[in-house]
Short mmCIF file of C-alpha atoms in Angstrom, two decimals:
data_model
loop_
_atom_site.label_atom_id
_atom_site.label_comp_id
_atom_site.label_asym_id
_atom_site.label_seq_id
_atom_site.Cartn_x
_atom_site.Cartn_y
_atom_site.Cartn_z
CA MET A 220 21.73 58.24 28.63
CA SER A 221 22.13 54.67 27.55
CA ASP A 222 19.23 52.26 27.66
CA SER A 223 18.95 49.93 30.62
CA ALA A 224 20.04 46.32 30.48
CA ILE A 225 16.41 45.17 30.49
CA VAL A 226 15.53 47.41 27.53
CA GLU A 227 18.63 46.20 25.72
CA ALA A 228 17.90 42.51 26.37
CA ALA A 229 14.28 42.84 25.24
CA ARG A 230 15.32 44.84 22.18
CA GLN A 231 17.88 42.23 21.18
CA PHE A 232 15.40 39.40 21.64
CA ILE A 233 12.74 41.15 19.54
CA LEU A 234 15.23 42.07 16.82
CA ASP A 235 16.71 38.57 16.63
CA ARG A 236 13.43 36.76 16.77
CA PHE A 237 10.94 38.96 14.94
CA LEU A 238 12.85 41.59 12.99
CA PRO A 239 15.90 39.81 11.56
CA GLY A 240 18.05 42.13 9.47
CA GLU A 241 16.55 45.27 11.01
CA ALA A 242 18.96 47.88 12.42
CA ALA A 243 18.94 48.11 16.24
CA GLY A 244 18.10 51.81 15.96
CA ALA A 245 14.79 50.96 14.34
CA LEU A 246 13.48 49.91 17.72
CA THR A 247 13.51 52.82 20.15
CA PRO A 248 12.44 52.48 23.78
CA THR A 249 9.07 54.00 22.90
CA THR A 250 8.35 52.28 19.57
CA PRO A 251 4.89 50.71 19.91
CA LEU A 252 5.29 46.95 19.51
CA ILE A 253 1.83 45.42 19.76
CA SER A 254 -0.27 48.21 18.27
CA THR A 255 2.02 48.40 15.21
CA GLY A 256 1.98 44.64 14.65
CA ILE A 257 5.71 44.15 15.32
CA LEU A 258 4.53 41.67 17.94
CA ASP A 259 1.48 39.53 17.18
CA SER A 260 -0.16 37.29 19.74
CA LEU A 261 2.29 34.43 19.12
CA SER A 262 5.32 36.68 19.44
CA VAL A 263 3.92 38.19 22.63
CA LEU A 264 3.83 34.67 24.07
CA GLU A 265 7.44 34.11 23.06
CA LEU A 266 8.45 37.44 24.60
CA VAL A 267 6.68 36.57 27.86
CA THR A 268 8.42 33.17 27.99
CA PHE A 269 11.76 34.88 27.35
CA LEU A 270 11.23 37.49 30.09
CA GLU A 271 9.96 34.93 32.59
CA ASN A 272 12.95 32.67 32.07
CA ARG A 273 15.54 35.42 32.00
CA TYR A 274 14.33 37.36 35.04
CA SER A 275 12.72 34.52 37.03
CA ILE A 276 9.36 36.29 37.12
CA GLU A 277 5.82 35.24 36.34
CA PHE A 278 3.10 37.04 34.40
CA ALA A 279 -0.55 36.67 35.32
CA ALA A 280 -2.89 36.18 32.36
CA HIS A 281 -4.33 39.70 32.61
CA GLU A 282 -0.87 41.27 32.53
CA VAL A 283 -0.08 40.05 29.05
CA ASP A 284 -1.49 43.03 27.23
CA ARG A 285 -0.66 46.32 25.59
CA ALA A 286 -0.49 48.24 28.88
CA HIS A 287 2.31 46.03 30.16
CA LEU A 288 4.22 45.16 27.00
CA ASP A 289 3.63 47.66 24.20
CA THR A 290 7.02 49.40 24.35
CA LEU A 291 10.50 48.54 25.59
CA VAL A 292 9.97 51.11 28.37
CA ALA A 293 6.72 49.44 29.42
CA ILE A 294 8.41 46.03 29.32
CA GLU A 295 11.20 47.28 31.58
CA SER A 296 8.74 48.80 34.02
CA THR A 297 6.71 45.56 34.15
CA VAL A 298 9.81 43.45 34.69
CA ARG A 299 11.02 45.76 37.49
CA GLN A 300 7.58 45.76 39.17
CA LYS A 301 7.81 42.01 39.30
CA GLY A 302 11.21 42.15 40.96
CA GLY A 303 13.27 41.43 37.87
CA ARG A 304 16.73 42.96 37.90
CA GLY A 305 18.48 44.06 34.73
CA MET B 1363 26.88 19.48 15.64
CA ASP B 1364 27.80 15.82 15.32
CA PHE B 1365 25.36 13.23 14.02
CA THR B 1366 27.76 10.32 14.20
CA ILE B 1367 25.87 7.42 15.72
CA SER B 1368 27.64 6.50 18.95
CA ALA B 1369 28.19 2.90 20.04
CA GLU B 1370 25.43 3.31 22.61
CA GLN B 1371 22.98 4.82 20.11
CA GLY B 1372 23.85 2.10 17.60
CA GLU B 1373 23.19 -0.61 20.16
CA LEU B 1374 19.83 0.95 21.09
CA ARG B 1375 18.82 1.13 17.42
CA ARG B 1376 19.87 -2.44 16.77
CA ARG B 1377 17.91 -3.66 19.80
CA ILE B 1378 14.77 -1.77 18.77
CA LEU B 1379 15.02 -2.83 15.12
CA GLU B 1380 15.30 -6.48 16.09
CA PHE B 1381 12.46 -6.16 18.55
CA ALA B 1382 10.20 -4.49 15.98
CA ARG B 1383 10.90 -7.08 13.28
CA GLU B 1384 10.37 -9.95 15.68
CA HIS B 1385 7.41 -8.80 17.78
CA LEU B 1386 5.45 -6.08 15.99
CA HIS B 1387 3.80 -8.22 13.37
CA ASP B 1388 1.88 -5.97 11.04
CA ARG B 1389 -1.68 -7.17 11.35
CA ALA B 1390 -3.00 -4.26 9.33
CA ALA B 1391 -1.29 -5.75 6.27
CA SER B 1392 -2.90 -9.17 6.75
CA PRO B 1393 -5.29 -10.53 4.11
CA VAL B 1394 -8.09 -9.49 6.47
CA PRO B 1395 -6.69 -6.20 7.83
CA ASP B 1396 -7.02 -5.72 11.56
CA THR B 1397 -7.26 -1.98 12.05
CA THR B 1398 -8.01 -1.94 15.76
CA PHE B 1399 -5.58 -0.21 18.10
CA PRO B 1400 -2.86 -2.81 18.79
CA ARG B 1401 -2.80 -2.50 22.56
CA ASP B 1402 -0.62 -5.59 23.01
CA HIS B 1403 2.01 -4.08 20.74
CA TRP B 1404 1.64 -0.76 22.53
CA ARG B 1405 2.37 -2.43 25.85
CA HIS B 1406 5.24 -4.34 24.33
CA CYS B 1407 6.83 -1.10 23.05
CA ALA B 1408 6.27 0.51 26.44
CA SER B 1409 7.91 -2.40 28.25
CA LEU B 1410 10.97 -1.93 26.06
CA GLY B 1411 11.09 1.69 27.28
CA ILE B 1412 10.16 3.30 23.97
CA LEU B 1413 7.40 5.58 25.27
CA GLY B 1414 9.67 6.82 28.04
CA LEU B 1415 12.83 7.32 26.00
CA PRO B 1416 13.38 11.09 26.50
CA PHE B 1417 11.71 11.38 29.90
CA PRO B 1418 13.58 11.53 33.22
CA GLU B 1419 14.08 8.23 34.99
CA VAL B 1420 12.37 9.57 38.11
CA TYR B 1421 9.12 9.61 36.07
CA GLY B 1422 9.61 6.19 34.57
CA GLY B 1423 11.55 7.29 31.52
CA GLY B 1424 14.88 6.43 29.99
CA GLY B 1425 16.59 9.80 30.32
CA ARG B 1426 17.75 9.88 26.67
CA ASP B 1427 18.43 13.09 24.78
CA ALA B 1428 16.23 14.21 21.88
CA LEU B 1429 18.66 13.12 19.16
CA THR B 1430 19.09 9.62 20.61
CA THR B 1431 15.31 9.41 20.96
CA VAL B 1432 14.57 10.21 17.32
CA MET B 1433 17.31 7.81 16.21
CA ALA B 1434 15.63 5.09 18.29
CA LEU B 1435 12.14 5.91 16.97
CA GLU B 1436 13.53 5.86 13.45
CA ALA B 1437 14.70 2.29 14.06
CA LEU B 1438 11.21 1.42 15.34
CA GLY B 1439 9.66 2.78 12.15
CA GLN B 1440 12.16 0.88 10.06
CA GLY B 1441 11.35 -2.42 11.71
CA CYS B 1442 7.60 -2.05 12.12
CA ALA B 1443 5.31 -1.48 9.14
CA ASP B 1444 2.35 -0.60 11.37
CA ASN B 1445 2.72 3.14 10.79
CA GLY B 1446 -0.42 3.87 12.82
CA LEU B 1447 1.17 2.36 15.93
CA ILE B 1448 4.34 4.40 15.44
CA PHE B 1449 2.30 7.56 14.88
CA ALA B 1450 0.26 6.90 18.04
CA ILE B 1451 3.43 6.41 20.09
CA GLY B 1452 4.84 9.74 18.84
CA ALA B 1453 1.56 11.56 19.39
CA GLN B 1454 1.44 10.50 23.03
CA MET B 1455 5.12 11.18 23.70
CA TRP B 1456 5.22 14.67 22.22
CA SER B 1457 1.73 16.05 22.74
CA VAL B 1458 0.72 14.42 26.03
CA GLN B 1459 3.78 13.34 28.01
CA MET B 1460 5.96 16.30 27.02
CA PRO B 1461 3.51 19.04 28.12
CA ILE B 1462 2.94 17.18 31.40
CA LEU B 1463 6.71 17.00 31.94
CA ARG B 1464 7.36 20.61 31.00
CA PHE B 1465 4.31 22.29 32.54
CA GLY B 1466 2.81 19.88 35.07
CA SER B 1467 3.04 20.00 38.85
CA GLU B 1468 5.12 17.36 40.63
CA GLU B 1469 1.88 15.68 41.65
CA GLN B 1470 0.66 15.58 38.01
CA LYS B 1471 4.01 14.32 36.74
CA HIS B 1472 4.16 11.51 39.29
CA ARG B 1473 0.54 10.61 38.75
CA TYR B 1474 0.60 10.41 34.96
CA LEU B 1475 4.09 10.07 33.50
CA PRO B 1476 5.14 6.67 34.92
CA ALA B 1477 1.77 5.18 33.91
CA LEU B 1478 1.99 6.67 30.40
CA CYS B 1479 5.61 5.55 29.97
CA CYS B 1480 4.91 1.97 31.04
CA GLY B 1481 1.82 1.58 28.87
CA ASP B 1482 -0.77 1.36 31.66
CA LEU B 1483 -2.39 4.58 30.45
CA VAL B 1484 -2.98 5.85 26.94
CA GLY B 1485 -3.06 9.63 26.54
CA ALA B 1486 -4.54 11.88 23.85
CA HIS B 1487 -4.31 15.55 22.94
CA ALA B 1488 -7.47 17.55 22.28
CA MET B 1489 -7.06 20.95 20.65
CA SER B 1490 -8.70 21.13 17.19
CA GLU B 1491 -12.36 22.00 16.86
CA ALA B 1492 -14.73 21.94 13.91
CA GLN B 1493 -14.18 25.66 13.29
CA SER B 1494 -10.63 25.90 14.64
CA GLY B 1495 -7.78 24.00 13.02
CA SER B 1496 -4.65 25.93 12.07
CA ASP B 1497 -6.25 28.97 13.73
CA ALA B 1498 -5.74 27.08 16.97
CA PHE B 1499 -6.20 29.96 19.37
CA SER B 1500 -9.75 30.64 18.18
CA ILE B 1501 -11.14 27.56 19.95
CA SER B 1502 -14.52 27.95 21.59
CA THR B 1503 -14.51 25.09 24.13
CA SER B 1504 -14.90 26.88 27.45
CA ALA B 1505 -13.76 26.18 30.99
CA ARG B 1506 -15.79 28.32 33.37
CA ARG B 1507 -14.75 28.74 36.99
CA ILE B 1508 -17.08 27.12 39.50
CA GLY B 1509 -16.02 26.98 43.13
CA GLN B 1510 -12.84 24.91 43.36
CA GLY B 1511 -12.89 23.80 39.75
CA TYR B 1512 -14.07 24.37 36.20
CA ARG B 1513 -17.02 23.39 34.03
CA LEU B 1514 -16.01 22.32 30.52
CA ASN B 1515 -18.33 22.71 27.53
CA GLY B 1516 -17.54 22.21 23.86
CA THR B 1517 -16.48 19.69 21.25
CA LYS B 1518 -13.03 18.66 20.05
CA VAL B 1519 -12.36 16.88 16.75
CA PHE B 1520 -9.52 14.83 15.25
CA VAL B 1521 -8.42 13.53 18.65
CA SER B 1522 -5.98 10.71 17.86
CA GLN B 1523 -6.32 7.72 20.22
CA ALA B 1524 -9.54 9.17 21.71
CA PRO B 1525 -11.38 5.83 21.32
CA VAL B 1526 -8.80 4.09 23.53
CA ALA B 1527 -7.34 6.91 25.65
CA ASP B 1528 -7.54 7.03 29.44
CA VAL B 1529 -6.53 10.67 29.88
CA PHE B 1530 -6.79 13.75 27.68
CA VAL B 1531 -4.81 17.00 27.51
CA VAL B 1532 -7.64 19.43 26.76
CA PHE B 1533 -7.32 23.06 25.74
CA ALA B 1534 -10.17 25.41 26.63
CA ARG B 1535 -10.96 29.08 26.87
CA THR B 1536 -10.75 30.44 30.43
CA GLY B 1537 -10.66 34.12 29.53
CA SER B 1538 -13.23 36.18 27.67
CA ASP B 1539 -10.80 38.37 25.71
CA PRO B 1540 -9.22 37.20 22.44
CA GLY B 1541 -5.68 37.74 23.78
CA PRO B 1542 -2.95 35.13 23.89
CA MET B 1543 -3.55 34.28 27.55
CA ALA B 1544 -7.22 33.37 27.22
CA LEU B 1545 -6.59 29.63 26.94
CA SER B 1546 -5.73 27.07 29.60
CA ALA B 1547 -4.81 23.38 29.46
CA PHE B 1548 -6.33 20.62 31.59
CA LEU B 1549 -5.74 16.94 32.24
CA VAL B 1550 -9.10 15.22 32.04
CA ASP B 1551 -9.61 11.55 32.89
CA ARG B 1552 -11.81 9.55 30.57
CA SER B 1553 -14.16 8.55 33.39
CA THR B 1554 -15.09 12.17 34.18
CA PRO B 1555 -18.91 12.59 34.01
CA GLY B 1556 -19.89 14.81 31.09
CA LEU B 1557 -17.01 13.67 28.86
CA VAL B 1558 -18.35 11.74 25.88
CA VAL B 1559 -16.05 10.08 23.32
CA GLY B 1560 -17.57 9.90 19.85
CA PRO B 1561 -17.44 6.91 17.50
CA PRO B 1562 -14.16 6.30 15.63
CA THR B 1563 -13.70 8.76 12.73
CA PRO B 1564 -13.12 6.89 9.44
CA LYS B 1565 -9.93 8.03 7.70
CA LEU B 1566 -7.67 7.30 4.74
CA GLY B 1567 -4.62 5.97 6.55
CA LEU B 1568 -3.00 5.34 9.94
CA ARG B 1569 -6.06 3.27 10.74
CA THR B 1570 -4.50 1.50 13.73
CA SER B 1571 -4.31 4.93 15.37
CA PRO B 1572 -8.03 5.46 15.98
CA MET B 1573 -9.44 8.98 16.02
CA ALA B 1574 -12.65 10.40 17.45
CA SER B 1575 -14.32 13.57 18.62
CA LEU B 1576 -14.76 14.50 22.27
CA THR B 1577 -17.75 16.32 23.69
CA PHE B 1578 -17.77 18.07 27.05
CA ASP B 1579 -21.27 18.54 28.37
CA ASP B 1580 -21.09 20.39 31.70
CA CYS B 1581 -18.03 18.31 32.49
CA VAL B 1582 -16.84 19.36 35.95
CA ILE B 1583 -13.14 19.04 36.72
CA PRO B 1584 -11.16 20.04 39.82
CA GLU B 1585 -8.77 22.97 39.82
CA SER B 1586 -5.94 20.47 40.38
CA SER B 1587 -6.49 19.14 36.85
CA ARG B 1588 -5.32 22.41 35.31
CA LEU B 1589 -1.90 22.18 33.73
CA ASN B 1590 0.22 25.08 35.00
CA LEU B 1591 -1.26 28.54 35.54
CA GLU B 1592 -4.56 29.75 34.18
CA GLY B 1593 -3.95 31.41 30.83
CA ARG B 1594 -0.94 29.28 29.89
CA GLY B 1595 -2.75 27.14 27.33
CA ALA B 1596 -1.34 28.86 24.26
CA GLN B 1597 2.22 28.63 25.57
CA ILE B 1598 1.77 24.97 26.47
CA PHE B 1599 0.31 24.25 23.05
CA ARG B 1600 3.08 26.13 21.29
CA ASP B 1601 5.74 24.28 23.24
CA SER B 1602 4.26 20.84 22.68
CA ILE B 1603 3.54 21.37 18.97
CA GLU B 1604 7.17 22.39 18.56
CA TRP B 1605 8.29 19.07 20.05
CA GLU B 1606 5.73 17.27 17.93
CA ARG B 1607 6.84 18.92 14.69
CA SER B 1608 10.48 18.25 15.49
CA CYS B 1609 10.15 14.59 16.39
CA ILE B 1610 6.85 12.96 15.37
CA LEU B 1611 8.11 11.95 11.93
CA ALA B 1612 11.11 10.04 13.29
CA GLY B 1613 9.29 6.80 12.55
CA ALA B 1614 8.53 8.03 9.03
CA VAL B 1615 12.26 8.31 8.30
CA GLY B 1616 12.59 4.68 9.32
CA ALA B 1617 9.60 3.83 7.13
CA MET B 1618 11.28 5.50 4.16
CA ASP B 1619 14.36 3.37 4.76
CA ARG B 1620 12.17 0.27 4.80
CA LEU B 1621 10.32 1.35 1.63
CA LEU B 1622 13.61 1.94 -0.17
CA ASN B 1623 15.02 -1.44 0.84
CA ASP B 1624 11.84 -3.24 -0.18
CA ALA B 1625 11.63 -1.36 -3.47
CA THR B 1626 15.27 -2.07 -4.29
CA LYS B 1627 14.82 -5.77 -3.57
CA TYR B 1628 11.68 -5.86 -5.70
CA ALA B 1629 13.35 -4.04 -8.58
CA ARG B 1630 16.22 -6.53 -8.56
CA GLU B 1631 13.92 -9.54 -8.50
CA ARG B 1632 11.27 -8.39 -10.94
CA HIS B 1633 12.24 -9.08 -14.54
CA GLN B 1634 10.77 -7.54 -17.68
CA PHE B 1635 12.13 -7.63 -21.22
CA GLY B 1636 14.72 -10.15 -20.08
CA ARG B 1637 16.34 -8.21 -17.28
CA ALA B 1638 15.77 -6.90 -13.78
CA ILE B 1639 13.70 -3.71 -13.82
CA ALA B 1640 16.37 -2.08 -11.60
CA ALA B 1641 18.49 -1.96 -14.75
CA PHE B 1642 16.03 0.41 -16.40
CA GLY B 1643 16.88 4.07 -15.92
CA ALA B 1644 13.28 5.00 -15.14
CA ILE B 1645 13.16 2.56 -12.23
CA ALA B 1646 16.74 3.27 -11.07
CA HIS B 1647 16.03 6.99 -10.93
CA ARG B 1648 13.04 6.38 -8.72
CA LEU B 1649 15.21 4.37 -6.32
CA ILE B 1650 17.86 7.08 -6.41
CA ASP B 1651 15.27 9.77 -5.69
CA MET B 1652 14.00 7.71 -2.75
CA LYS B 1653 17.53 7.58 -1.37
CA ILE B 1654 17.91 11.36 -1.73
CA HIS B 1655 14.55 11.96 -0.01
CA LEU B 1656 15.53 9.60 2.80
CA GLU B 1657 18.88 11.24 3.50
CA GLN B 1658 17.46 14.78 3.33
CA ALA B 1659 14.65 13.81 5.68
CA ARG B 1660 17.02 12.10 8.12
CA LEU B 1661 19.26 15.16 8.25
CA ALA B 1662 16.31 17.52 8.82
CA LEU B 1663 15.04 15.27 11.62
CA TYR B 1664 18.42 15.04 13.38
CA ARG B 1665 19.00 18.77 12.95
CA ALA B 1666 15.67 19.64 14.59
CA ALA B 1667 16.26 17.18 17.45
CA TRP B 1668 19.72 18.64 18.00
CA GLU B 1669 18.23 22.14 18.07
CA LYS B 1670 15.73 21.10 20.76
CA GLU B 1671 18.60 20.01 22.97
CA HIS B 1672 21.29 22.56 22.21
CA GLY B 1673 19.94 25.41 20.09
CA SER B 1674 17.57 28.32 20.47
CA ASP B 1675 15.43 28.14 17.36
CA GLY B 1676 13.47 24.95 17.77
CA THR B 1677 10.40 26.62 16.29
CA THR B 1678 11.94 27.14 12.85
CA LEU B 1679 13.98 23.95 12.72
CA GLY B 1680 10.96 21.96 13.92
CA ALA B 1681 8.80 23.43 11.15
CA ILE B 1682 11.50 22.69 8.58
CA ALA B 1683 11.81 19.10 9.80
CA LYS B 1684 8.06 18.60 9.73
CA LEU B 1685 7.81 19.96 6.19
CA VAL B 1686 10.90 18.27 4.72
CA VAL B 1687 10.26 14.83 6.24
CA SER B 1688 6.54 14.72 5.46
CA GLU B 1689 6.97 15.86 1.86
CA ALA B 1690 9.83 13.38 1.38
CA TYR B 1691 7.80 10.60 2.99
CA ARG B 1692 4.83 11.15 0.66
CA ARG B 1693 7.06 11.18 -2.41
CA CYS B 1694 8.92 8.07 -1.26
CA ALA B 1695 5.71 6.14 -0.71
CA ILE B 1696 4.37 7.10 -4.13
CA LEU B 1697 7.68 6.23 -5.81
CA ALA B 1698 7.58 2.84 -4.08
CA MET B 1699 4.08 2.31 -5.43
CA GLU B 1700 5.10 3.30 -8.96
CA ILE B 1701 8.04 0.89 -8.91
CA ARG B 1702 5.63 -1.94 -8.17
CA GLY B 1703 3.26 -0.88 -10.93
CA GLY B 1704 -0.06 -2.71 -10.77
CA TYR B 1705 1.03 -4.59 -7.65
CA GLY B 1706 1.58 -1.29 -5.90
CA TYR B 1707 -1.87 -0.03 -6.72
CA THR B 1708 -3.70 -3.14 -5.59
CA THR B 1709 -4.23 -3.62 -1.91
CA ASP B 1710 -0.90 -4.99 -0.81
CA ASP B 1711 1.39 -3.42 1.76
CA VAL B 1712 2.63 -0.58 -0.47
CA GLU B 1713 -0.89 0.66 -1.12
CA ARG B 1714 -1.36 1.04 2.63
CA GLU B 1715 2.05 2.68 3.03
CA VAL B 1716 0.90 5.36 0.56
CA ARG B 1717 -2.33 5.94 2.48
CA ASP B 1718 -0.41 6.15 5.76
CA ALA B 1719 2.13 8.61 4.33
CA LEU B 1720 -0.47 10.96 2.84
CA GLY B 1721 -1.57 12.23 6.25
CA SER B 1722 1.91 13.38 7.20
CA THR B 1723 1.73 16.70 5.35
CA ILE B 1724 -1.56 17.45 7.09
CA TYR B 1725 -1.32 16.53 10.79
CA SER B 1726 0.69 18.72 13.21
CA GLY B 1727 0.18 21.63 10.82
CA THR B 1728 0.05 21.40 7.04
CA SER B 1729 3.09 22.16 4.90
CA ASP B 1730 1.47 25.55 4.18
CA ILE B 1731 1.38 26.30 7.90
CA GLN B 1732 5.01 25.18 8.33
CA ARG B 1733 5.98 27.67 5.62
CA LEU B 1734 4.18 30.41 7.57
CA VAL B 1735 6.16 29.46 10.68
CA ILE B 1736 9.44 29.46 8.74
CA GLY B 1737 8.50 32.80 7.15
CA ARG B 1738 8.05 34.33 10.60
CA SER B 1739 11.66 33.50 11.42
CA LEU B 1740 12.67 35.56 8.39
CA GLY B 1741 10.68 38.48 9.72
CA LEU B 1742 8.04 38.07 7.01
CA LYS B 1743 4.64 39.21 8.17
CA LEU B 1744 2.58 36.55 6.46
CA THR B 1745 -1.06 35.78 7.12
#
């Protein structure tokens, strides 16, 4: 099964912005992003801005955390809960 | 990417250069230096539309793009030797007006932007604290919810224009966790009870851009003063510092042009050992190096401004522009001083140019911090 468009868009953004030169396969849908340090607090902010602009959604302050953003799967689920369409 | 100066951009630059040479007399270079904030010159620049250059016309701006704006500010820096004034103008445009434009409500934009663009209000940006400089998100100034507003407590330092500002963009902690959404930004009017502006902070250069600390002592502000959503402070700061790093040294590029012209003229007129000192390789090489620094800096500035308008990596290009221009500016000022020898070291205009230039590798993030930012874009996990 191929990854959803949301997973793919988030993966591409993270690869381009924070892991230049890394193979796309290095980032699976369940690779932890925040707990492994791939995303630090600054990159999380950039990711949130990217998702908000791309999917016309808004994050509340308490939603910007590991529970909502630690993996590509979690990111997709959060975006969908907020009405974002891939 | 095309940096050819259009007829319209050329006309704007010519108009600003003439205005600066004619009206912005450099009182700080007078025999008795006047280092107070030159409010009359500030208003004069505002009336020419300089403070509003890149802002939409509906908010009192000129609707220019980022590249045209930095080209215009470069001309201002070339014509006006009061580097503190030029710095103050950039600080307000990029770190006060820009976050209001990009994150403010319509009510906030209409209330503040036209007044800031036309010179009626002076704005200042308050982020740094005694224990929180480059580690910006560790600030301790707090904004606690009370009824329909917030209570601010804490102290900010290095607030440029604080002694003369009417409104402050203030960053404070609204959340208790250390996460990236724990900060919020507020627009605080100077007259708010509990806001105390400290005495001017003495400093090496840019003395016509006065700096002070701000103390908030149970300073109560309404909810409507919050800029954007609660928790958006770090994003707002990141966005505005990116604009600042990309554009605030536009005037410095103009200053480098002025320093080079003055130094060349001096080297042609000053004679030693029977000939103009410009004929000596040691002096000529300094002039040549100044020219190289100037052109590299100009290109980095234009490139970053272009990226803000058309590209997607303003963070990296902004950091590169900040680093390249500031380092070039410092070197240019010191080369200009060396060319003048003893006259450069004594308190004439070049001595002050050096002092003004030295701050550029420190404010808006030191060169070390810019390298960290650039390293991040390479995927380097630097701390």
